Short mmCIF file of C-alpha atoms in Angstrom, two decimals:
data_model
loop_
_atom_site.label_atom_id
_atom_site.label_comp_id
_atom_site.label_asym_id
_atom_site.label_seq_id
_atom_site.Cartn_x
_atom_site.Cartn_y
_atom_site.Cartn_z
CA MET A 162 -10.39 19.17 21.15
CA LYS A 163 -10.54 15.41 21.66
CA LYS A 164 -7.81 13.54 19.82
CA ASP A 165 -8.46 10.17 18.20
CA ASN A 166 -6.36 7.69 20.17
CA LYS A 167 -5.99 5.40 17.19
CA HIS A 168 -4.15 8.16 15.35
CA SER A 169 -2.35 9.99 18.14
CA LYS A 170 1.28 9.07 18.54
CA VAL A 171 2.39 8.21 22.08
CA VAL A 172 5.95 9.38 22.63
CA LYS A 173 8.01 6.93 24.68
CA LYS A 174 10.75 8.10 26.99
CA SER A 175 13.42 6.60 24.71
CA GLU A 176 11.92 8.46 21.73
CA LEU A 177 11.81 11.67 23.75
CA ASN A 178 15.52 11.41 24.49
CA LYS A 179 16.20 10.65 20.84
CA ASN A 180 14.11 13.63 19.72
CA THR A 181 15.90 15.92 22.20
CA PHE A 182 19.23 14.83 20.75
CA GLN A 183 17.98 15.44 17.21
CA VAL A 184 16.68 18.93 18.03
CA SER A 185 19.97 19.79 19.70
CA ARG A 186 21.85 18.57 16.66
CA ARG A 187 19.74 20.68 14.34
CA SER A 188 20.23 23.70 16.59
CA PHE A 189 23.99 23.17 16.60
CA ILE A 190 24.13 22.94 12.80
CA THR A 191 21.97 26.05 12.37
CA LYS A 192 24.00 28.14 14.81
CA THR A 193 27.29 27.00 13.25
CA ALA A 194 26.08 27.94 9.78
CA LEU A 195 24.93 31.37 10.94
CA ALA A 196 28.19 31.99 12.76
CA ALA A 197 30.07 31.25 9.56
CA GLY A 198 28.03 33.96 7.85
CA ALA A 199 27.22 31.80 4.87
CA VAL A 200 24.35 29.78 3.38
CA THR A 201 25.24 26.18 4.02
CA ILE A 202 23.85 23.09 2.27
CA VAL A 203 23.96 20.37 4.90
CA PRO A 204 24.44 16.85 3.52
CA ARG A 205 21.99 14.18 4.68
CA HIS A 206 24.66 12.09 6.41
CA VAL A 207 25.60 15.03 8.67
CA LEU A 208 22.02 15.37 9.92
CA GLY A 209 21.88 11.69 10.72
CA LYS A 210 19.27 9.01 10.15
CA GLY A 211 15.74 10.36 9.77
CA PHE A 212 16.57 13.91 8.67
CA THR A 213 16.98 15.56 5.31
CA ALA A 214 18.27 19.08 4.90
CA PRO A 215 15.62 21.44 3.48
CA SER A 216 17.86 22.03 0.46
CA ASP A 217 18.39 18.32 -0.08
CA LYS A 218 16.14 16.03 -2.13
CA VAL A 219 15.27 12.47 -1.21
CA ASN A 220 17.01 10.15 -3.68
CA LEU A 221 14.71 7.36 -4.86
CA GLY A 222 15.24 3.97 -6.42
CA PHE A 223 12.29 2.25 -8.16
CA ILE A 224 11.81 -1.53 -8.03
CA GLY A 225 9.21 -2.79 -10.51
CA LEU A 226 8.69 -0.70 -13.64
CA GLY A 227 5.27 -1.75 -14.86
CA LYS A 228 2.27 0.46 -15.55
CA GLN A 229 1.85 1.58 -11.93
CA SER A 230 5.41 2.93 -11.78
CA ARG A 231 4.62 5.55 -14.42
CA GLY A 232 2.15 7.53 -12.34
CA LEU A 233 4.25 7.06 -9.22
CA ALA A 234 7.32 8.49 -10.92
CA LYS A 235 5.41 11.56 -12.07
CA ASN A 236 3.98 12.16 -8.59
CA PHE A 237 7.32 11.89 -6.85
CA ILE A 238 8.98 14.20 -9.37
CA LYS A 239 6.17 16.70 -8.76
CA ASN A 240 6.99 16.52 -5.06
CA ASP A 241 10.66 17.31 -5.61
CA ALA A 242 12.11 13.83 -5.08
CA GLU A 243 15.07 12.74 -7.19
CA ILE A 244 14.76 9.41 -9.00
CA ILE A 245 18.31 8.16 -9.48
CA ALA A 246 17.94 4.40 -10.06
CA CYS A 247 15.51 1.76 -11.28
CA SER A 248 15.28 -2.01 -11.53
CA ASP A 249 13.19 -4.53 -13.43
CA VAL A 250 13.77 -7.99 -14.87
CA TRP A 251 12.70 -6.60 -18.26
CA THR A 252 15.64 -4.87 -19.96
CA THR A 253 13.20 -2.93 -22.16
CA LYS A 254 11.29 -1.62 -19.14
CA ASN A 255 14.49 -0.27 -17.61
CA ASN A 256 15.19 1.67 -20.80
CA TRP A 257 11.61 2.89 -21.13
CA PHE A 258 11.48 4.07 -17.50
CA LYS A 259 14.69 6.09 -17.83
CA ASN A 260 13.19 7.97 -20.79
CA HIS A 261 9.89 8.38 -18.95
CA VAL A 262 11.60 9.99 -15.95
CA ALA A 263 13.67 12.28 -18.17
CA GLN A 264 10.52 13.43 -20.00
CA ASN A 265 8.69 14.13 -16.75
CA GLN A 266 11.63 16.07 -15.35
CA LEU A 267 11.53 18.22 -18.47
CA GLU A 268 7.76 18.78 -18.33
CA ILE A 269 7.45 19.27 -14.55
CA ASN A 270 10.72 20.92 -13.56
CA ASN A 271 11.82 22.28 -16.93
CA SER A 272 15.03 20.34 -16.41
CA THR A 273 17.17 19.96 -19.53
CA ARG A 274 19.99 18.03 -17.88
CA LYS A 275 20.75 14.57 -19.14
CA ASN A 276 19.08 11.68 -17.39
CA THR A 277 21.61 9.91 -15.21
CA LEU A 278 19.44 7.10 -13.89
CA THR A 279 21.30 3.89 -13.18
CA SER A 280 19.31 0.81 -14.12
CA TYR A 281 19.67 -2.71 -12.76
CA ILE A 282 18.24 -6.07 -13.73
CA ASP A 283 18.88 -7.40 -10.22
CA TYR A 284 17.25 -5.22 -7.56
CA ALA A 285 19.83 -6.39 -5.00
CA GLU A 286 22.43 -4.32 -6.86
CA LEU A 287 20.16 -1.27 -6.66
CA LEU A 288 19.94 -1.68 -2.89
CA GLU A 289 23.73 -1.63 -2.65
CA ASN A 290 23.75 1.92 -4.06
CA SER A 291 24.49 4.08 -1.01
CA ALA A 292 23.25 7.23 -2.77
CA ILE A 293 19.68 5.90 -2.62
CA ASP A 294 17.78 7.06 0.46
CA ALA A 295 14.45 5.38 -0.16
CA VAL A 296 12.85 2.79 -2.43
CA VAL A 297 9.51 2.79 -4.26
CA ILE A 298 8.22 -0.76 -4.73
CA ALA A 299 5.74 -1.25 -7.57
CA SER A 300 6.41 -4.91 -8.29
CA PRO A 301 3.67 -7.60 -8.46
CA ASP A 302 2.18 -8.59 -5.10
CA HIS A 303 4.08 -11.87 -4.80
CA TRP A 304 7.35 -9.89 -4.65
CA HIS A 305 6.32 -7.21 -2.14
CA ALA A 306 7.54 -8.91 1.04
CA LYS A 307 10.94 -9.83 -0.37
CA HIS A 308 11.50 -6.38 -1.83
CA VAL A 309 10.37 -4.63 1.36
CA MET A 310 12.42 -6.80 3.71
CA ASP A 311 15.59 -6.49 1.63
CA SER A 312 15.13 -2.70 1.31
CA LEU A 313 14.80 -2.36 5.08
CA LYS A 314 17.92 -4.48 5.59
CA ALA A 315 19.71 -2.10 3.22
CA ASP A 316 18.64 0.79 5.49
CA LYS A 317 16.23 2.35 2.99
CA ASP A 318 12.85 3.95 3.67
CA VAL A 319 10.07 2.32 1.67
CA TYR A 320 6.96 3.24 -0.29
CA CYS A 321 5.20 -0.03 -1.17
CA GLU A 322 2.21 -0.32 -3.43
CA LYS A 323 -0.94 -1.88 -2.05
CA PRO A 324 -1.85 -4.51 -1.10
CA LEU A 325 1.17 -4.58 1.18
CA SER A 326 1.46 -8.36 1.25
CA HIS A 327 0.63 -11.51 -0.63
CA ASN A 328 -0.35 -13.38 2.53
CA ILE A 329 -0.92 -12.76 6.23
CA LYS A 330 2.32 -14.23 7.58
CA GLU A 331 4.61 -12.11 5.44
CA GLY A 332 2.54 -9.01 6.28
CA ARG A 333 3.20 -9.49 9.99
CA GLU A 334 6.89 -10.10 9.24
CA MET A 335 7.04 -6.76 7.44
CA VAL A 336 5.47 -5.00 10.43
CA LYS A 337 8.15 -6.42 12.71
CA ALA A 338 10.92 -5.57 10.27
CA VAL A 339 9.83 -1.93 10.01
CA GLU A 340 9.64 -1.61 13.79
CA GLN A 341 13.12 -3.08 14.19
CA SER A 342 14.66 -0.99 11.41
CA GLY A 343 13.27 2.38 12.45
CA ARG A 344 12.70 3.21 8.77
CA VAL A 345 9.57 4.86 7.34
CA LEU A 346 7.18 2.71 5.31
CA GLN A 347 4.16 4.13 3.51
CA VAL A 348 1.61 1.81 1.90
CA GLY A 349 0.18 3.10 -1.38
CA SER A 350 -3.45 3.20 -0.16
CA MET A 351 -3.63 6.80 -1.29
CA GLN A 352 -7.36 7.18 -0.65
CA ARG A 353 -6.33 8.07 2.91
CA SER A 354 -4.90 11.25 1.44
CA TRP A 355 -8.13 12.13 -0.41
CA ASP A 356 -10.33 14.74 1.21
CA ASN A 357 -13.71 13.04 0.67
CA PHE A 358 -12.60 9.70 2.08
CA ARG A 359 -11.26 11.35 5.24
CA LYS A 360 -14.46 13.35 5.64
CA ALA A 361 -16.56 10.22 5.16
CA CYS A 362 -14.63 8.42 7.88
CA GLU A 363 -14.96 11.43 10.19
CA LEU A 364 -18.73 11.40 9.71
CA VAL A 365 -18.82 7.79 10.85
CA ARG A 366 -16.37 8.30 13.73
CA ASN A 367 -18.32 11.27 15.09
CA GLY A 368 -21.65 9.47 15.01
CA HIS A 369 -23.34 11.53 12.29
CA LEU A 370 -24.83 8.35 10.78
CA GLY A 371 -25.77 7.08 14.20
CA GLU A 372 -24.78 3.52 15.14
CA ILE A 373 -23.28 1.68 12.16
CA LYS A 374 -25.18 -1.55 11.59
CA ARG A 375 -24.03 -2.74 8.17
CA VAL A 376 -21.49 -1.90 5.50
CA GLU A 377 -21.48 -3.03 1.88
CA VAL A 378 -18.22 -3.07 -0.08
CA ASN A 379 -18.18 -3.55 -3.82
CA VAL A 380 -14.84 -4.67 -5.19
CA GLY A 381 -13.91 -7.36 -7.70
CA ASP A 382 -13.76 -11.15 -7.71
CA PRO A 383 -11.64 -13.29 -5.38
CA ALA A 384 -8.40 -14.83 -6.61
CA LYS A 385 -8.37 -17.91 -8.82
CA ALA A 386 -5.73 -20.45 -9.82
CA TYR A 387 -3.52 -19.52 -12.77
CA ASP A 388 -5.11 -20.66 -16.04
CA LEU A 389 -3.56 -18.70 -18.94
CA MET A 390 -2.23 -20.54 -21.99
CA GLU A 391 1.52 -20.68 -22.50
CA GLU A 392 3.06 -18.30 -25.03
CA THR A 393 6.58 -17.87 -26.33
CA LYS A 394 8.65 -16.07 -23.73
CA PRO A 395 10.36 -12.87 -24.94
CA ASN A 396 14.15 -12.82 -24.82
CA GLU A 397 14.29 -9.53 -22.94
CA ILE A 398 12.82 -10.89 -19.69
CA ASP A 399 14.37 -13.04 -16.97
CA TRP A 400 11.25 -15.14 -16.47
CA ASN A 401 12.58 -17.27 -13.63
CA HIS A 402 13.36 -14.10 -11.69
CA TRP A 403 9.99 -12.55 -12.53
CA CYS A 404 8.23 -15.55 -10.95
CA GLY A 405 10.69 -15.47 -8.05
CA PRO A 406 9.12 -16.85 -4.85
CA ALA A 407 5.91 -17.80 -6.72
CA PRO A 408 5.59 -21.07 -8.67
CA LEU A 409 7.32 -21.09 -12.06
CA LEU A 410 4.30 -20.29 -14.23
CA LYS A 411 3.83 -20.59 -17.98
CA TYR A 412 4.55 -17.27 -19.65
CA ASN A 413 1.64 -15.27 -21.06
CA HIS A 414 1.79 -11.61 -22.05
CA ARG A 415 -1.42 -10.92 -20.13
CA LEU A 416 0.36 -11.95 -16.96
CA ALA A 417 3.50 -9.92 -17.56
CA PRO A 418 3.24 -7.46 -20.47
CA SER A 419 6.22 -5.77 -22.05
CA SER A 420 6.74 -2.02 -21.89
CA ASN A 421 4.93 -1.72 -25.23
CA ASP A 422 1.66 -3.06 -23.81
CA VAL A 423 0.30 0.05 -22.11
CA ASP A 424 -3.42 -0.36 -22.83
CA PHE A 425 -4.24 -2.85 -20.05
CA TRP A 426 -3.39 -3.60 -16.44
CA PRO A 427 -1.47 -6.90 -16.10
CA ASP A 428 -3.49 -9.95 -15.14
CA TRP A 429 -1.09 -11.15 -12.42
CA ARG A 430 -3.56 -9.43 -10.07
CA LEU A 431 -6.19 -12.06 -10.86
CA PHE A 432 -4.32 -15.16 -9.75
CA GLU A 433 -3.64 -16.60 -6.31
CA GLU A 434 -0.03 -17.42 -7.22
CA THR A 435 0.88 -13.78 -7.89
CA GLY A 436 -1.96 -11.63 -6.53
CA GLY A 437 -5.23 -11.77 -4.64
CA GLY A 438 -7.83 -11.19 -7.32
CA ILE A 439 -9.47 -7.83 -7.90
CA LEU A 440 -10.97 -8.42 -4.46
CA SER A 441 -7.49 -7.83 -3.08
CA ASP A 442 -6.41 -5.25 -5.65
CA TRP A 443 -9.35 -2.92 -4.90
CA GLY A 444 -10.17 -4.33 -1.48
CA ALA A 445 -6.89 -2.90 -0.25
CA HIS A 446 -8.46 0.48 -1.04
CA MET A 447 -12.09 -0.02 -0.05
CA PHE A 448 -11.79 -2.36 2.94
CA ASP A 449 -9.11 0.08 4.09
CA ILE A 450 -11.73 2.84 4.23
CA VAL A 451 -14.03 0.58 6.26
CA GLN A 452 -11.21 -0.09 8.72
CA TRP A 453 -10.46 3.63 9.02
CA ALA A 454 -14.09 4.62 9.46
CA LEU A 455 -14.72 1.98 12.13
CA GLY A 456 -11.49 2.73 14.04
CA MET A 457 -10.13 -0.76 13.38
CA ASP A 458 -6.70 0.04 11.95
CA GLU A 459 -5.02 -2.32 14.42
CA SER A 460 -7.63 -5.07 14.33
CA GLY A 461 -10.20 -6.56 11.96
CA PRO A 462 -13.27 -8.80 11.63
CA VAL A 463 -13.61 -11.89 13.82
CA GLU A 464 -15.87 -14.04 11.65
CA PHE A 465 -16.19 -14.75 7.91
CA VAL A 466 -19.28 -16.41 6.39
CA PRO A 467 -19.13 -17.24 2.65
CA PRO A 468 -22.21 -17.47 0.41
CA THR A 469 -23.98 -20.84 0.20
CA ASP A 470 -23.24 -21.08 -3.53
CA PRO A 471 -19.64 -22.38 -3.80
CA THR A 472 -19.23 -20.73 -7.23
CA ALA A 473 -20.33 -17.27 -6.06
CA VAL A 474 -17.87 -14.37 -6.28
CA ARG A 475 -19.96 -12.01 -4.12
CA GLY A 476 -21.92 -12.47 -0.92
CA LEU A 477 -19.16 -13.04 1.65
CA LYS A 478 -20.11 -11.57 5.03
CA MET A 479 -17.71 -10.65 7.79
CA TYR A 480 -18.42 -9.52 11.32
CA TYR A 481 -16.51 -7.33 13.73
CA ALA A 482 -16.56 -8.09 17.46
CA ASN A 483 -18.92 -5.13 18.02
CA GLY A 484 -21.51 -6.72 15.72
CA VAL A 485 -20.99 -4.59 12.60
CA GLU A 486 -21.64 -6.66 9.47
CA VAL A 487 -19.63 -6.04 6.30
CA GLU A 488 -20.72 -7.70 3.06
CA HIS A 489 -18.81 -8.05 -0.18
CA LYS A 490 -21.65 -6.98 -2.43
CA ASP A 491 -22.30 -5.19 -5.71
CA PHE A 492 -24.68 -2.36 -4.81
CA GLY A 493 -24.72 -1.04 -8.36
CA ARG A 494 -22.35 1.95 -8.25
CA GLY A 495 -18.97 0.53 -9.18
CA TRP A 496 -16.18 0.01 -6.67
CA GLY A 497 -17.20 1.76 -3.46
CA VAL A 498 -18.46 1.53 0.12
CA ARG A 499 -21.98 1.96 1.50
CA PHE A 500 -22.51 2.58 5.23
CA PHE A 501 -25.87 1.95 6.92
CA GLY A 502 -26.35 3.74 10.24
CA SER A 503 -29.27 4.07 12.62
CA GLU A 504 -29.67 7.72 11.55
CA GLY A 505 -28.45 7.81 7.99
CA GLN A 506 -26.71 6.21 5.01
CA MET A 507 -23.55 7.13 3.10
CA ASP A 508 -22.04 6.09 -0.24
CA ILE A 509 -18.38 6.88 -0.80
CA SER A 510 -16.07 6.12 -3.72
CA ARG A 511 -13.72 8.00 -6.02
CA GLY A 512 -16.61 9.30 -8.09
CA TYR A 513 -19.20 10.12 -5.42
CA PHE A 514 -19.69 11.15 -1.80
CA GLU A 515 -23.40 11.14 -0.93
CA THR A 516 -25.36 10.91 2.28
CA THR A 517 -28.94 10.49 3.45
CA PRO A 518 -29.91 12.99 4.84
CA ALA A 519 -28.16 14.90 2.04
CA ASN A 520 -26.99 17.77 4.24
CA LEU A 521 -24.64 15.49 6.22
CA VAL A 522 -22.05 16.04 3.50
CA ASP A 523 -21.96 19.73 4.42
CA THR A 524 -21.18 19.12 8.10
CA ASP A 525 -18.66 21.48 9.75
CA TYR A 526 -15.74 19.04 9.81
CA ALA A 527 -13.42 21.51 11.55
CA ALA A 528 -15.73 21.49 14.58
CA MET A 529 -15.83 17.70 14.95
CA ASN A 530 -14.58 16.20 18.20
CA ILE A 531 -12.70 13.40 16.46
CA GLN A 532 -10.48 14.53 13.60
CA LEU A 533 -8.39 12.07 11.62
CA ILE A 534 -4.90 12.64 10.32
CA HIS A 535 -5.05 15.14 7.45
CA SER A 536 -2.95 14.45 4.38
CA ASP A 537 -3.78 15.92 0.99
CA ASN A 538 -0.78 14.40 -0.79
CA HIS A 539 0.14 10.75 -0.20
CA TYR A 540 3.58 11.08 -1.77
CA ALA A 541 4.56 14.28 0.01
CA ASN A 542 3.28 12.77 3.24
CA TRP A 543 5.82 9.96 2.97
CA LEU A 544 8.68 12.25 1.95
CA THR A 545 7.92 14.56 4.87
CA ALA A 546 7.92 11.62 7.27
CA ILE A 547 11.35 10.60 5.95
CA LYS A 548 12.75 14.10 6.41
CA ASN A 549 11.20 14.75 9.82
CA GLY A 550 11.20 11.29 11.32
CA GLY A 551 7.40 11.12 11.51
CA THR A 552 4.75 8.46 10.87
CA PRO A 553 3.05 8.34 7.44
CA ILE A 554 -0.73 8.29 7.13
CA CYS A 555 -0.83 4.66 5.93
CA ASN A 556 1.86 2.97 7.99
CA VAL A 557 2.88 -0.66 7.89
CA GLU A 558 0.44 -1.91 10.58
CA THR A 559 -2.48 -0.16 8.89
CA GLY A 560 -1.50 -1.56 5.49
CA HIS A 561 -1.04 -5.05 6.92
CA ARG A 562 -4.47 -5.07 8.57
CA SER A 563 -6.29 -3.88 5.44
CA ALA A 564 -4.45 -6.40 3.26
CA SER A 565 -5.27 -9.12 5.79
CA ILE A 566 -9.01 -8.62 5.24
CA CYS A 567 -8.42 -9.31 1.55
CA HIS A 568 -6.41 -12.46 2.32
CA LEU A 569 -8.98 -13.66 4.86
CA SER A 570 -11.80 -13.09 2.36
CA ASN A 571 -9.96 -15.08 -0.29
CA ILE A 572 -9.44 -17.94 2.18
CA ALA A 573 -13.14 -17.94 3.10
CA TYR A 574 -14.20 -18.03 -0.57
CA LYS A 575 -11.67 -20.79 -1.27
CA LEU A 576 -12.66 -23.06 1.63
CA ASN A 577 -16.35 -22.13 1.37
CA ARG A 578 -17.12 -22.49 5.05
CA PRO A 579 -17.51 -20.16 8.05
CA LEU A 580 -14.25 -19.16 9.69
CA VAL A 581 -13.58 -17.70 13.13
CA TRP A 582 -10.59 -15.35 13.24
CA ASN A 583 -8.61 -13.95 16.16
CA PRO A 584 -7.20 -10.54 15.07
CA GLU A 585 -4.83 -10.37 18.05
CA LYS A 586 -3.22 -13.78 17.55
CA GLU A 587 -3.84 -13.69 13.78
CA LYS A 588 -5.02 -17.28 13.81
CA PHE A 589 -8.17 -19.16 12.84
CA HIS A 590 -9.95 -20.97 15.65
CA LYS A 591 -9.47 -24.75 15.43
CA ASP A 592 -9.00 -24.87 11.67
CA SER A 593 -5.60 -26.20 10.63
CA GLU A 594 -6.43 -26.11 6.91
CA ALA A 595 -7.32 -22.43 7.05
CA ASN A 596 -4.28 -21.63 9.19
CA LYS A 597 -1.98 -23.18 6.59
CA LEU A 598 -3.31 -20.67 4.06
CA ARG A 599 -1.99 -17.76 6.14
CA SER A 600 1.36 -18.31 4.42
CA ARG A 601 2.80 -19.93 1.32
CA LYS A 602 5.73 -22.14 0.48
CA GLU A 603 8.24 -19.98 -1.38
CA ARG A 604 9.96 -21.39 -4.42
CA LYS A 605 13.74 -21.40 -4.53
CA TYR A 606 14.80 -19.61 -7.70
#
């Protein structure tokens, strides 16, 4: 069976020697335990970096305890991880999260033991906790890079919510930091662990739609400048620290809701100072599927052409070097992706997976020449990679490239002119203004 080169790991000689040492170490521990005639629980530090004993749980610390953290906590508890610490600049969110974890442990694992989570206002203190093996980052986008980089420096594996970065420069810095650290980073683009999305990408990769000519992606509006009215800041939040590297914004509960506001997603996603618009929030999911389907996980489009109307929030077109056109367009079915091929069409989203001809959906996927990495559980996939020293399904380079499309799209909408992009150098061609927008000036706080 042909293996997809984009998703086949090449083992270097240095890695081979390292793996040989690790296998020998495991063999030694197993034989020693058997010789002793006893069942032995092997501590993680004995196995060394990259391995967790089968009887040992991965100890997690959570940074950022907003609405997204709630589902993440439940999923990691379901997958037998141990949440032992949490951190947020809201004192009330720390308290709420501790109770939330305790309740989920009771419901999922029937655990009646007292919750012993340690909570921190300053995440740097959480990272000093040597009992924590890995960190789950669910903070607003403008904090992702700082939280990821500091977690890697503290020798922790990382699960970071999407989009991975707030801008292109810090995304590339995270890629380098992960490579240098040897830690495992999973980006929370969990659609890669959904069966229908993988099958859709395999249909494209194996030519069942013929030659792909066009793709339409419907996600939300691009980012805009912060414009919320100032409200009285609650006493239980360290607002300066919440803004962190972003500008010091006027407080508004829509931007940063308390733990009591559970009926809406925070609006920090909408603004360029703290997010990338819903274009970035959902684009990190849907553009990610386009990248996967086209085999572009380590590259991206080379040209961006915005709509002629400077006020438009749809209509941006981007082009890959092979001529495939991708348009940010509402095709009337909610957030999703529509592929146009020379021999068929396909619509894929969380609520539908449909093809023309209709029978393409029923293709024998097991017989396909090109088969993509199969993960049916995004959270378990990361935990397994931590334990076994493997590569997660949405690694740091993949997450960086998908987030970059969102950033590049926002830049094109903002400047409202065609842009030529070099995915290898990650630079715009002869456009100093656009190149400045690849990064931001961080505030000292």
